Amino acid sequence: MKRLIVRGAAAAVVAGSLAGCGISDDGTVPLLEVDALWPQPLEYPTILGPVSGVTVAPDRNILIVTITSLDQFSAANEINVDTGTGECCTPTEAVLEFAPDGSLVRQWGGPDQGYPWPSRPHGIGVDPDGNIWIGGAWYQPAPAGGRGGRGRGAAADPNAPPPTPPAPVYDSHILKFSRTGEHLATIGTPGSAPNSSSTNSFGGPADFSFDADAGEVFVADGYTNHRVVVLDVATGAVKRSWGAYGNAPDDAPQGPYDPSAAPSQQFRTVTCAELSNDGLVYVCDQGNNRIQVFETDGTFVSEVVLKGSTRGNGAVRDIAFSSDPDQRWIYVTDGMNERVHILFRPTLTLKTSFGIGGRYPGNFRQLGGVAVDQQGNVYTAEDGQGRKVQKFRYIGVGPVAGPELGPLHPQATGGM
Amino acid sequence: MNRRNILIGGGLIASIVVVGLAQSKLDAIAATQMVRAPKFEVDPYWPKPLPNNWVYGTVIGVATDPQDNVYIVHRGVTGAEAGAEGDTPIAECCRSAPPLVQFDADGNLIRAWGHPPGPVTVGQASFVWPASNHGLGIDQEGNVWIGGNGGGDSHVLKFTVDGTYLGTYGEPGNAPNSRARNHFSQVADISFNFAANEAIFADGYGNKRVAVVDITSRQIKRFWGAYGNQPIDQPTYRGTRAAGQTPPWSAERFNEQQYRNPVHCADPSNDGLLYVCDRPNNRVQVFRLDGTYVREAYFAPATLGDGAVWDIGFSPDPEQSFLYIADGKNARIRIVDRQSMQEVSTLGTGGRYAGEFQAVHSLTTDSQGNIYATETYEGRRLHKFVYLGITDVPRHQGAAWPAR
């Protein structure tokens, strides 16, 4: 990642006034349109599972991580090759790499390949050495006999005892691979219970960003821990960590999110930790509907609440910066309201949103990850039953057309 | 039969390998082979986006009217996907679109309407909305007919195009009885023989018959089971085959004398034949409109569970030379030569993108030969495939994306 602004200078600016950094809000935003013909169709009968992470490599290839285990394909009618009931379909490998033109370059990874694949892989990043980092979201398996069973038609025995609750499965580690899928390292101990003070485990590590100059990786930790944790890229050793507002993280239960309550002094779910090129770390506190901004040492800088009345999983799932040198805008994925929000970065002001709920191009279902390539194109990942990576072509910068831009159909189609 | 027995029964491993190699070679050749068949291109931006944060649930019925307007019926969404519904919404998105949604040929929303399940009173009219929406037909007057496959859905409802109640066919609240004359059981699809003033019900998820009804008197005129037999509601014939089931079911797989549920479509051709989807038996049975059995054809016969034959449409040429069969289990529309009943090409593939299916469920055509296809389960879309004429096409047309 390029670091165009010296970190110390940026920090000084932040300590003063963000408006003083020379970037003024001229009312414009990036203009995008959805590309319904990207990526190219996979070969029959393979299909994508839930897409739980997306990133862009320095060579502009797009990598995604998907969930491939059969018990996660809740529609048992979809993986009929695996259930022996039909000709279509079967999951791809877990990691797919696409060229900018949408062709599949390679695929690799998944369970039972000699390394501790997460129950629910989540988040993907490319480090400065070109290696791939993958986290995992803690996963509680569905009770036996509930949704997610493989077969249909097997009648439940009404006299059977209630199913024993399954043991929790903790995704508490990070996997590191070469670009082509060779397992290089397992960081953290798999199967560890949540512990935001741990130096040898994580709690649903959700996403990564990298500081090439400092040799550090920022880990959003995570779905069950409540911290940002900074590791040495080469060794995986924990260097420092912090909670909301820079507080010491606390794993005490927080109860359901209450929009009218005072701002929580702890993170609820930490699902992104993105380093800007002026040395700020933008953290997604998904369950609290907010972004908190820090210096790389964990010093709290600022925050913004988005769609603060949102409950459920929350409105701030992942962020990516626009591709201009100043990274003037932030794209925020919101999988509850099924929108991508565009913020003006210096003031964290919501400018507009695009996308609608649904299953069509420019629609989102369980919107999750987001990434931006070197030309400004935006890639979104849909988890759950969305199961797509979508491309939104960058076509320039212009005035904001309104608070809701819709699914961004190309103009030639006459769409909204 | 012989080859099937070899493959399924085991036989010599060596011969399986030889057969397997030969088949893969044949498939490779077939993949590049061009065949003469209807050609299609998906329109990825059709229909236009819905307003109001509306989304579809499972889309389990589609029909067109004489003006080429397109109608769907769907089931709505629940849980977190319905985040904007209820007294305490948890998000701004999403909420279920009303069950009946109508578009013009350009994909513009015309109107949407419908009711929640159960007894409905609107002005002087009282009727029972289905427990589970399923199946849609548009008659020659433009009226909308709706079936249902939930418990107690033993009737069919008829409305004007904008939702004014016109009548109930059959009585709601009855259990399956394939010989009943006063009700149906979970009618899956509705079509019409306008010349005879008849509605034709694929009956259905509960019953094991085709039922023909006089549109005016609402009386059942005739009904029949597989091969034109008297339908039998024996449990032997109920249910779907589960994954992993091996013989003895294979021994009875062909020539099964009764339909398996659901009887999922009954679509008349313009030359007086009726094409019936016997979904879990993976077969189309062809009848004259009086119920005389003509022939049958199997598709993807090894398919278990939900089966391979879900809905049927016809090509737009005067001879209706081709059938289109929605195969929801195998994620393809099969393009079949109607004379030989042989598959010549396929359309669609698995997946969540344009021209891809999770479970393609219902299918119809318009006057221009375009195909409209819907998805159930987690697909939940209405696709438009634009008809490009009968020409040389690949053996498998795949997602049929337009050129950039």
CSV table of N, CA and C in Angstrom, one decimal, chain A residues 34-44 46-48 75-78 80 83-89 101 147 150-154 307 309-312 336-339 356-361 364-365 384-390 393 404 407 409-410 413-416, chain B residues 42 44-50 53-56 77 80-81 83 88-94 240-244 279 300-306 327-332 334 348-354 356-359 377-383 399 401-404:
chain,number,residue,atom,x,y,z
A,34,VAL,N,-23.2,-0.7,-12.1
A,34,VAL,CA,-23.0,-2.1,-11.9
A,34,VAL,C,-22.7,-2.8,-13.2
A,35,ASP,N,-21.8,-3.8,-13.1
A,35,ASP,CA,-21.4,-4.6,-14.3
A,35,ASP,C,-22.0,-6.0,-14.0
A,36,ALA,N,-23.2,-6.2,-14.6
A,36,ALA,CA,-23.9,-7.5,-14.4
A,36,ALA,C,-23.2,-8.6,-15.1
A,37,LEU,N,-22.2,-8.4,-15.9
A,37,LEU,CA,-21.5,-9.4,-16.7
A,37,LEU,C,-20.1,-9.7,-16.1
A,38,TRP,N,-20.0,-9.6,-14.8
A,38,TRP,CA,-18.7,-9.8,-14.1
A,38,TRP,C,-19.0,-10.5,-12.8
A,39,PRO,N,-18.2,-11.5,-12.4
A,39,PRO,CA,-17.2,-12.2,-13.2
A,39,PRO,C,-17.8,-13.1,-14.2
A,40,GLN,N,-17.0,-13.8,-15.0
A,40,GLN,CA,-17.5,-14.7,-16.0
A,40,GLN,C,-18.1,-15.9,-15.4
A,41,PRO,N,-19.2,-16.5,-16.0
A,41,PRO,CA,-19.8,-17.6,-15.3
A,41,PRO,C,-18.8,-18.8,-15.1
A,42,LEU,N,-19.1,-19.4,-13.9
A,42,LEU,CA,-18.3,-20.6,-13.6
A,42,LEU,C,-18.7,-21.7,-14.4
A,43,GLU,N,-17.8,-22.7,-14.5
A,43,GLU,CA,-18.1,-23.9,-15.3
A,43,GLU,C,-19.2,-24.8,-14.6
A,44,TYR,N,-20.3,-25.1,-15.3
A,44,TYR,CA,-21.3,-26.0,-14.8
A,44,TYR,C,-20.6,-27.3,-14.3
A,46,THR,N,-20.4,-26.0,-11.0
A,46,THR,CA,-19.8,-25.3,-9.8
A,46,THR,C,-20.5,-24.0,-9.6
A,47,ILE,N,-20.7,-23.7,-8.3
A,47,ILE,CA,-21.3,-22.5,-7.9
A,47,ILE,C,-20.6,-21.9,-6.7
A,48,LEU,N,-20.7,-20.6,-6.5
A,48,LEU,CA,-20.2,-19.9,-5.3
A,48,LEU,C,-21.0,-20.2,-4.1
A,75,ALA,N,-29.4,-24.5,1.7
A,75,ALA,CA,-30.3,-25.0,0.7
A,75,ALA,C,-29.8,-26.3,0.2
A,76,ALA,N,-30.3,-27.4,0.8
A,76,ALA,CA,-29.8,-28.7,0.4
A,76,ALA,C,-30.2,-29.0,-1.0
A,77,ASN,N,-31.1,-28.2,-1.6
A,77,ASN,CA,-31.4,-28.5,-3.0
A,77,ASN,C,-30.5,-27.8,-3.9
A,78,GLU,N,-29.4,-27.3,-3.4
A,78,GLU,CA,-28.5,-26.6,-4.3
A,78,GLU,C,-27.2,-27.4,-4.6
A,80,ASN,N,-26.6,-30.6,-5.3
A,80,ASN,CA,-27.2,-31.9,-5.5
A,80,ASN,C,-26.1,-32.9,-6.0
A,83,THR,N,-24.9,-34.3,-2.7
A,83,THR,CA,-25.9,-35.2,-2.1
A,83,THR,C,-26.3,-36.4,-3.0
A,84,GLY,N,-25.8,-36.4,-4.2
A,84,GLY,CA,-26.1,-37.5,-5.0
A,84,GLY,C,-27.5,-37.5,-5.6
A,85,THR,N,-28.1,-36.3,-5.7
A,85,THR,CA,-29.5,-36.3,-6.1
A,85,THR,C,-29.7,-35.6,-7.5
A,86,GLY,N,-28.6,-35.0,-8.0
A,86,GLY,CA,-28.8,-34.3,-9.3
A,86,GLY,C,-27.5,-33.9,-9.9
A,87,GLU,N,-27.6,-33.3,-11.1
A,87,GLU,CA,-26.4,-33.0,-11.9
A,87,GLU,C,-25.7,-31.6,-11.5
A,88,CYS,N,-26.5,-30.8,-10.8
A,88,CYS,CA,-26.0,-29.5,-10.4
A,88,CYS,C,-26.5,-29.2,-9.0
A,89,CYS,N,-25.7,-28.7,-8.1
A,89,CYS,CA,-24.5,-28.0,-8.3
A,89,CYS,C,-23.5,-28.5,-7.3
A,101,ASP,N,-10.6,-8.9,-16.0
A,101,ASP,CA,-11.7,-9.2,-16.9
A,101,ASP,C,-12.7,-10.2,-16.4
A,147,ARG,N,-32.7,-26.7,10.0
A,147,ARG,CA,-32.4,-26.3,8.7
A,147,ARG,C,-30.9,-26.6,8.5
A,150,ARG,N,-28.7,-32.3,5.2
A,150,ARG,CA,-28.3,-32.5,3.8
A,150,ARG,C,-29.5,-33.1,3.0
A,151,GLY,N,-30.2,-34.0,3.5
A,151,GLY,CA,-31.2,-34.6,2.7
A,151,GLY,C,-32.6,-34.1,2.9
A,152,ARG,N,-33.5,-34.3,2.0
A,152,ARG,CA,-34.9,-34.0,2.2
A,152,ARG,C,-35.7,-35.3,2.3
A,153,GLY,N,-36.8,-35.2,2.9
A,153,GLY,CA,-37.7,-36.4,2.9
A,153,GLY,C,-37.5,-37.3,4.0
A,154,ALA,N,-36.4,-37.2,4.7
A,154,ALA,CA,-36.2,-38.1,5.9
A,154,ALA,C,-37.1,-37.6,7.0
A,307,LYS,N,-26.7,5.0,10.3
A,307,LYS,CA,-28.0,4.3,10.4
A,307,LYS,C,-28.1,3.7,11.8
A,309,SER,N,-30.2,3.5,14.1
A,309,SER,CA,-31.3,2.7,14.6
A,309,SER,C,-31.3,1.3,14.1
A,310,THR,N,-30.3,0.9,13.4
A,310,THR,CA,-30.3,-0.4,12.8
A,310,THR,C,-29.9,-1.4,13.9
A,311,ARG,N,-30.7,-2.5,14.0
A,311,ARG,CA,-30.3,-3.6,14.9
A,311,ARG,C,-29.9,-4.8,14.1
A,312,GLY,N,-30.2,-6.0,14.7
A,312,GLY,CA,-29.7,-7.2,14.0
A,312,GLY,C,-28.1,-7.2,14.0
A,336,MET,N,-27.4,-4.9,6.7
A,336,MET,CA,-28.8,-4.9,7.2
A,336,MET,C,-29.7,-4.0,6.4
A,337,ASN,N,-29.2,-2.9,6.0
A,337,ASN,CA,-30.0,-2.0,5.1
A,337,ASN,C,-29.8,-2.3,3.6
A,338,GLU,N,-28.8,-3.2,3.3
A,338,GLU,CA,-28.5,-3.6,2.0
A,338,GLU,C,-28.1,-2.4,1.1
A,339,ARG,N,-27.2,-1.6,1.6
A,339,ARG,CA,-26.7,-0.5,0.9
A,339,ARG,C,-25.2,-0.4,1.0
A,356,ILE,N,-29.9,-1.7,-3.6
A,356,ILE,CA,-31.2,-2.0,-2.9
A,356,ILE,C,-31.2,-3.5,-2.5
A,357,GLY,N,-32.1,-3.8,-1.7
A,357,GLY,CA,-32.2,-5.2,-1.3
A,357,GLY,C,-32.8,-6.1,-2.5
A,358,GLY,N,-32.3,-7.3,-2.6
A,358,GLY,CA,-32.8,-8.2,-3.6
A,358,GLY,C,-31.7,-9.1,-4.2
A,359,ARG,N,-32.0,-9.7,-5.3
A,359,ARG,CA,-31.1,-10.8,-5.8
A,359,ARG,C,-30.6,-10.4,-7.2
A,360,TYR,N,-30.9,-9.2,-7.7
A,360,TYR,CA,-30.5,-8.9,-9.1
A,360,TYR,C,-29.2,-8.1,-9.1
A,361,PRO,N,-28.7,-7.8,-10.3
A,361,PRO,CA,-27.4,-7.0,-10.3
A,361,PRO,C,-27.7,-5.6,-9.6
A,364,PHE,N,-28.5,-6.3,-3.2
A,364,PHE,CA,-27.7,-7.0,-2.2
A,364,PHE,C,-28.6,-7.8,-1.4
A,365,ARG,N,-28.0,-9.0,-1.0
A,365,ARG,CA,-28.6,-9.9,0.0
A,365,ARG,C,-27.4,-10.2,0.9
A,384,GLY,N,-24.1,-15.2,3.3
A,384,GLY,CA,-25.4,-15.8,3.5
A,384,GLY,C,-25.9,-16.3,2.1
A,385,GLN,N,-27.1,-15.9,1.8
A,385,GLN,CA,-27.8,-16.4,0.6
A,385,GLN,C,-27.5,-15.5,-0.6
A,386,GLY,N,-26.7,-14.4,-0.4
A,386,GLY,CA,-26.5,-13.6,-1.6
A,386,GLY,C,-25.5,-14.2,-2.6
A,387,ARG,N,-24.3,-14.6,-2.1
A,387,ARG,CA,-23.4,-15.5,-2.8
A,387,ARG,C,-23.0,-15.0,-4.1
A,388,LYS,N,-22.6,-13.7,-4.1
A,388,LYS,CA,-22.1,-13.1,-5.3
A,388,LYS,C,-20.9,-12.2,-4.9
A,389,VAL,N,-20.0,-12.0,-5.9
A,389,VAL,CA,-19.1,-10.8,-5.8
A,389,VAL,C,-19.6,-10.0,-7.0
A,390,GLN,N,-19.8,-8.7,-6.8
A,390,GLN,CA,-20.3,-7.8,-7.8
A,390,GLN,C,-19.3,-6.7,-8.1
A,393,ARG,N,-18.4,-0.5,-11.9
A,393,ARG,CA,-17.4,0.2,-12.7
A,393,ARG,C,-17.3,1.7,-12.2
A,404,GLU,N,-30.3,8.4,-2.4
A,404,GLU,CA,-30.4,6.9,-2.7
A,404,GLU,C,-30.2,6.8,-4.2
A,407,PRO,N,-29.8,0.7,-7.7
A,407,PRO,CA,-28.9,-0.4,-8.1
A,407,PRO,C,-27.8,0.0,-9.2
A,409,HIS,N,-27.9,0.6,-12.4
A,409,HIS,CA,-27.9,0.0,-13.7
A,409,HIS,C,-27.2,1.0,-14.7
A,410,PRO,N,-26.5,0.4,-15.7
A,410,PRO,CA,-25.9,1.3,-16.7
A,410,PRO,C,-26.9,2.2,-17.4
A,413,THR,N,-29.2,1.1,-20.3
A,413,THR,CA,-30.3,0.2,-20.1
A,413,THR,C,-31.6,1.0,-19.6
A,414,GLY,N,-31.4,2.3,-19.4
A,414,GLY,CA,-32.6,3.1,-19.0
A,414,GLY,C,-32.9,2.8,-17.6
A,415,GLY,N,-32.1,2.1,-16.9
A,415,GLY,CA,-32.4,1.8,-15.5
A,415,GLY,C,-32.2,3.0,-14.5
A,416,MET,N,-32.7,2.8,-13.3
A,416,MET,CA,-32.6,3.8,-12.3
A,416,MET,C,-31.1,3.8,-11.8
B,42,VAL,N,-30.0,-13.5,-22.1
B,42,VAL,CA,-30.6,-13.0,-20.9
B,42,VAL,C,-30.6,-11.5,-20.9
B,44,PRO,N,-30.0,-8.8,-18.3
B,44,PRO,CA,-29.6,-8.8,-16.9
B,44,PRO,C,-30.3,-7.6,-16.1
B,45,TYR,N,-30.8,-6.7,-16.9
B,45,TYR,CA,-31.4,-5.5,-16.2
B,45,TYR,C,-32.9,-5.4,-16.3
B,46,TRP,N,-33.5,-6.6,-16.5
B,46,TRP,CA,-34.9,-6.7,-16.5
B,46,TRP,C,-35.4,-7.6,-15.4
B,47,PRO,N,-36.4,-7.3,-14.6
B,47,PRO,CA,-37.3,-6.1,-14.7
B,47,PRO,C,-36.6,-5.0,-14.0
B,48,LYS,N,-37.3,-3.8,-14.0
B,48,LYS,CA,-36.7,-2.6,-13.4
B,48,LYS,C,-36.8,-2.8,-11.8
B,49,PRO,N,-35.9,-2.1,-11.1
B,49,PRO,CA,-35.9,-2.3,-9.7
B,49,PRO,C,-37.2,-2.0,-9.0
B,50,LEU,N,-37.5,-2.7,-8.0
B,50,LEU,CA,-38.7,-2.5,-7.2
B,50,LEU,C,-38.6,-1.3,-6.3
B,53,ASN,N,-38.2,-0.6,-1.0
B,53,ASN,CA,-37.4,-1.7,-0.3
B,53,ASN,C,-38.1,-3.0,-0.4
B,54,TRP,N,-39.0,-3.2,-1.5
B,54,TRP,CA,-39.7,-4.5,-1.7
B,54,TRP,C,-38.7,-5.5,-2.2
B,55,VAL,N,-38.8,-6.7,-1.7
B,55,VAL,CA,-38.1,-7.9,-2.3
B,55,VAL,C,-39.1,-9.0,-2.5
B,56,TYR,N,-38.6,-10.0,-3.3
B,56,TYR,CA,-39.4,-11.2,-3.5
B,56,TYR,C,-39.0,-12.3,-2.6
B,77,VAL,N,-40.9,-12.5,2.2
B,77,VAL,CA,-39.7,-12.9,3.0
B,77,VAL,C,-40.1,-12.8,4.5
B,80,ALA,N,-34.7,-12.0,9.2
B,80,ALA,CA,-33.9,-10.8,9.1
B,80,ALA,C,-34.0,-10.1,7.7
B,81,GLU,N,-34.4,-10.9,6.7
B,81,GLU,CA,-34.6,-10.4,5.4
B,81,GLU,C,-35.7,-9.4,5.3
B,83,GLY,N,-36.4,-7.1,7.4
B,83,GLY,CA,-36.0,-6.2,8.5
B,83,GLY,C,-36.8,-5.0,8.6
B,88,THR,N,-41.6,-3.0,15.1
B,88,THR,CA,-40.3,-2.5,15.5
B,88,THR,C,-39.2,-3.0,14.5
B,89,PRO,N,-39.2,-2.3,13.3
B,89,PRO,CA,-38.3,-2.7,12.3
B,89,PRO,C,-36.8,-2.6,12.8
B,90,ILE,N,-36.0,-3.6,12.3
B,90,ILE,CA,-34.6,-3.5,12.7
B,90,ILE,C,-33.7,-2.9,11.6
B,91,ALA,N,-34.3,-2.6,10.5
B,91,ALA,CA,-33.5,-2.0,9.4
B,91,ALA,C,-34.4,-1.3,8.4
B,92,GLU,N,-33.9,-0.6,7.5
B,92,GLU,CA,-34.7,0.1,6.5
B,92,GLU,C,-35.0,-0.8,5.3
B,93,CYS,N,-34.3,-2.0,5.3
B,93,CYS,CA,-34.5,-3.0,4.2
B,93,CYS,C,-34.6,-4.3,4.9
B,94,CYS,N,-35.4,-5.2,4.5
B,94,CYS,CA,-36.3,-5.1,3.3
B,94,CYS,C,-37.7,-5.4,3.7
B,240,THR,N,-41.2,-37.6,-2.0
B,240,THR,CA,-40.1,-37.5,-2.9
B,240,THR,C,-39.0,-38.5,-2.5
B,241,ARG,N,-38.2,-38.9,-3.5
B,241,ARG,CA,-37.1,-39.7,-3.2
B,241,ARG,C,-36.0,-38.9,-2.5
B,242,ALA,N,-35.5,-39.5,-1.4
B,242,ALA,CA,-34.5,-38.8,-0.7
B,242,ALA,C,-33.1,-39.1,-1.3
B,243,ALA,N,-32.2,-38.3,-0.9
B,243,ALA,CA,-30.8,-38.5,-1.3
B,243,ALA,C,-30.3,-39.9,-0.7
B,244,GLY,N,-29.5,-40.6,-1.5
B,244,GLY,CA,-29.0,-41.8,-1.0
B,244,GLY,C,-29.9,-43.0,-1.2
B,279,ARG,N,-43.2,-34.2,-11.7
B,279,ARG,CA,-41.9,-33.7,-11.3
B,279,ARG,C,-41.0,-34.7,-10.7
B,300,ALA,N,-33.2,-36.3,-17.5
B,300,ALA,CA,-32.3,-36.5,-16.3
B,300,ALA,C,-32.8,-37.5,-15.4
B,301,PRO,N,-33.1,-38.8,-15.9
B,301,PRO,CA,-33.9,-39.7,-15.1
B,301,PRO,C,-33.2,-40.2,-13.8
B,302,ALA,N,-31.9,-39.9,-13.6
B,302,ALA,CA,-31.3,-40.3,-12.3
B,302,ALA,C,-31.6,-39.2,-11.2
B,303,THR,N,-32.2,-38.2,-11.6
B,303,THR,CA,-32.5,-37.1,-10.6
B,303,THR,C,-33.4,-37.6,-9.5
B,304,LEU,N,-32.9,-37.3,-8.2
B,304,LEU,CA,-33.7,-37.7,-7.1
B,304,LEU,C,-34.3,-36.5,-6.4
B,305,GLY,N,-35.0,-36.6,-5.3
B,305,GLY,CA,-35.5,-35.5,-4.6
B,305,GLY,C,-36.6,-34.8,-5.3
B,306,ASP,N,-36.3,-33.5,-5.6
B,306,ASP,CA,-37.3,-32.6,-6.2
B,306,ASP,C,-37.7,-33.0,-7.7
B,327,ASP,N,-36.0,-27.3,-15.3
B,327,ASP,CA,-35.4,-28.3,-14.4
B,327,ASP,C,-34.8,-27.7,-13.2
B,328,GLY,N,-35.5,-27.5,-12.2
B,328,GLY,CA,-35.1,-26.8,-11.0
B,328,GLY,C,-34.0,-27.5,-10.2
B,329,LYS,N,-34.0,-28.8,-10.3
B,329,LYS,CA,-33.0,-29.6,-9.6
B,329,LYS,C,-31.6,-29.5,-10.3
B,330,ASN,N,-31.6,-29.5,-11.6
B,330,ASN,CA,-30.3,-29.5,-12.3
B,330,ASN,C,-29.9,-28.1,-12.9
B,331,ALA,N,-30.7,-27.1,-12.5
B,331,ALA,CA,-30.3,-25.7,-12.8
B,331,ALA,C,-30.2,-25.4,-14.3
B,332,ARG,N,-31.2,-25.9,-15.1
B,332,ARG,CA,-31.2,-25.7,-16.5
B,332,ARG,C,-32.6,-25.6,-17.0
B,334,ARG,N,-34.4,-27.0,-20.2
B,334,ARG,CA,-34.1,-28.0,-21.3
B,334,ARG,C,-34.9,-27.6,-22.5
B,348,GLY,N,-29.3,-21.7,-19.4
B,348,GLY,CA,-29.1,-21.4,-17.9
B,348,GLY,C,-28.0,-22.4,-17.3
B,349,THR,N,-27.6,-22.0,-16.1
B,349,THR,CA,-26.6,-22.8,-15.4
B,349,THR,C,-26.8,-22.5,-13.9
B,350,GLY,N,-26.1,-23.1,-13.1
B,350,GLY,CA,-26.2,-22.9,-11.6
B,350,GLY,C,-25.6,-21.6,-11.2
B,351,GLY,N,-26.1,-21.0,-10.2
B,351,GLY,CA,-25.5,-19.8,-9.6
B,351,GLY,C,-26.5,-18.7,-9.3
B,352,ARG,N,-26.0,-17.5,-9.0
B,352,ARG,CA,-26.8,-16.4,-8.5
B,352,ARG,C,-26.7,-15.2,-9.4
B,353,TYR,N,-26.0,-15.3,-10.6
B,353,TYR,CA,-25.9,-14.2,-11.5
B,353,TYR,C,-27.0,-14.3,-12.6
B,354,ALA,N,-27.0,-13.3,-13.4
B,354,ALA,CA,-28.0,-13.2,-14.5
B,354,ALA,C,-27.9,-14.5,-15.4
B,356,GLU,N,-28.4,-17.4,-14.4
B,356,GLU,CA,-28.1,-18.5,-13.6
B,356,GLU,C,-29.2,-18.8,-12.6
B,357,PHE,N,-29.3,-20.1,-12.2
B,357,PHE,CA,-30.5,-20.5,-11.4
B,357,PHE,C,-30.0,-21.1,-10.1
B,358,GLN,N,-30.8,-20.8,-9.0
B,358,GLN,CA,-30.6,-21.6,-7.8
B,358,GLN,C,-31.6,-22.8,-7.9
B,359,ALA,N,-32.9,-22.5,-8.3
B,359,ALA,CA,-33.9,-23.5,-8.5
B,359,ALA,C,-35.0,-22.9,-9.4
B,377,TYR,N,-36.9,-21.3,-3.7
B,377,TYR,CA,-35.8,-21.5,-2.7
B,377,TYR,C,-35.1,-20.2,-2.4
B,378,GLU,N,-33.8,-20.2,-2.6
B,378,GLU,CA,-33.0,-18.9,-2.4
B,378,GLU,C,-32.7,-18.2,-3.7
B,379,GLY,N,-33.2,-18.6,-4.8
B,379,GLY,CA,-33.0,-17.9,-6.1
B,379,GLY,C,-33.8,-16.6,-6.1
B,380,ARG,N,-35.2,-16.7,-6.0
B,380,ARG,CA,-36.1,-15.6,-5.8
B,380,ARG,C,-36.0,-14.5,-6.8
B,381,ARG,N,-35.9,-14.9,-8.1
B,381,ARG,CA,-35.9,-13.9,-9.1
B,381,ARG,C,-36.9,-14.3,-10.3
B,382,LEU,N,-37.2,-13.3,-11.1
B,382,LEU,CA,-37.9,-13.5,-12.4
B,382,LEU,C,-36.8,-13.1,-13.4
B,383,HIS,N,-36.5,-14.1,-14.3
B,383,HIS,CA,-35.5,-13.8,-15.4
B,383,HIS,C,-36.3,-13.6,-16.7
B,399,ALA,N,-25.4,-19.3,-19.2
B,399,ALA,CA,-26.0,-18.1,-18.7
B,399,ALA,C,-26.5,-17.2,-19.8
B,401,TRP,N,-25.3,-14.8,-21.6
B,401,TRP,CA,-25.1,-13.3,-21.5
B,401,TRP,C,-25.0,-12.6,-22.8
B,402,PRO,N,-25.5,-11.4,-22.9
B,402,PRO,CA,-25.3,-10.6,-24.1
B,402,PRO,C,-23.8,-10.3,-24.3
B,403,ALA,N,-23.4,-10.0,-25.5
B,403,ALA,CA,-22.1,-9.5,-25.8
B,403,ALA,C,-21.9,-8.2,-25.2
B,404,ARG,N,-20.7,-7.9,-24.7
B,404,ARG,CA,-20.4,-6.6,-24.1
B,404,ARG,C,-20.5,-5.5,-25.2
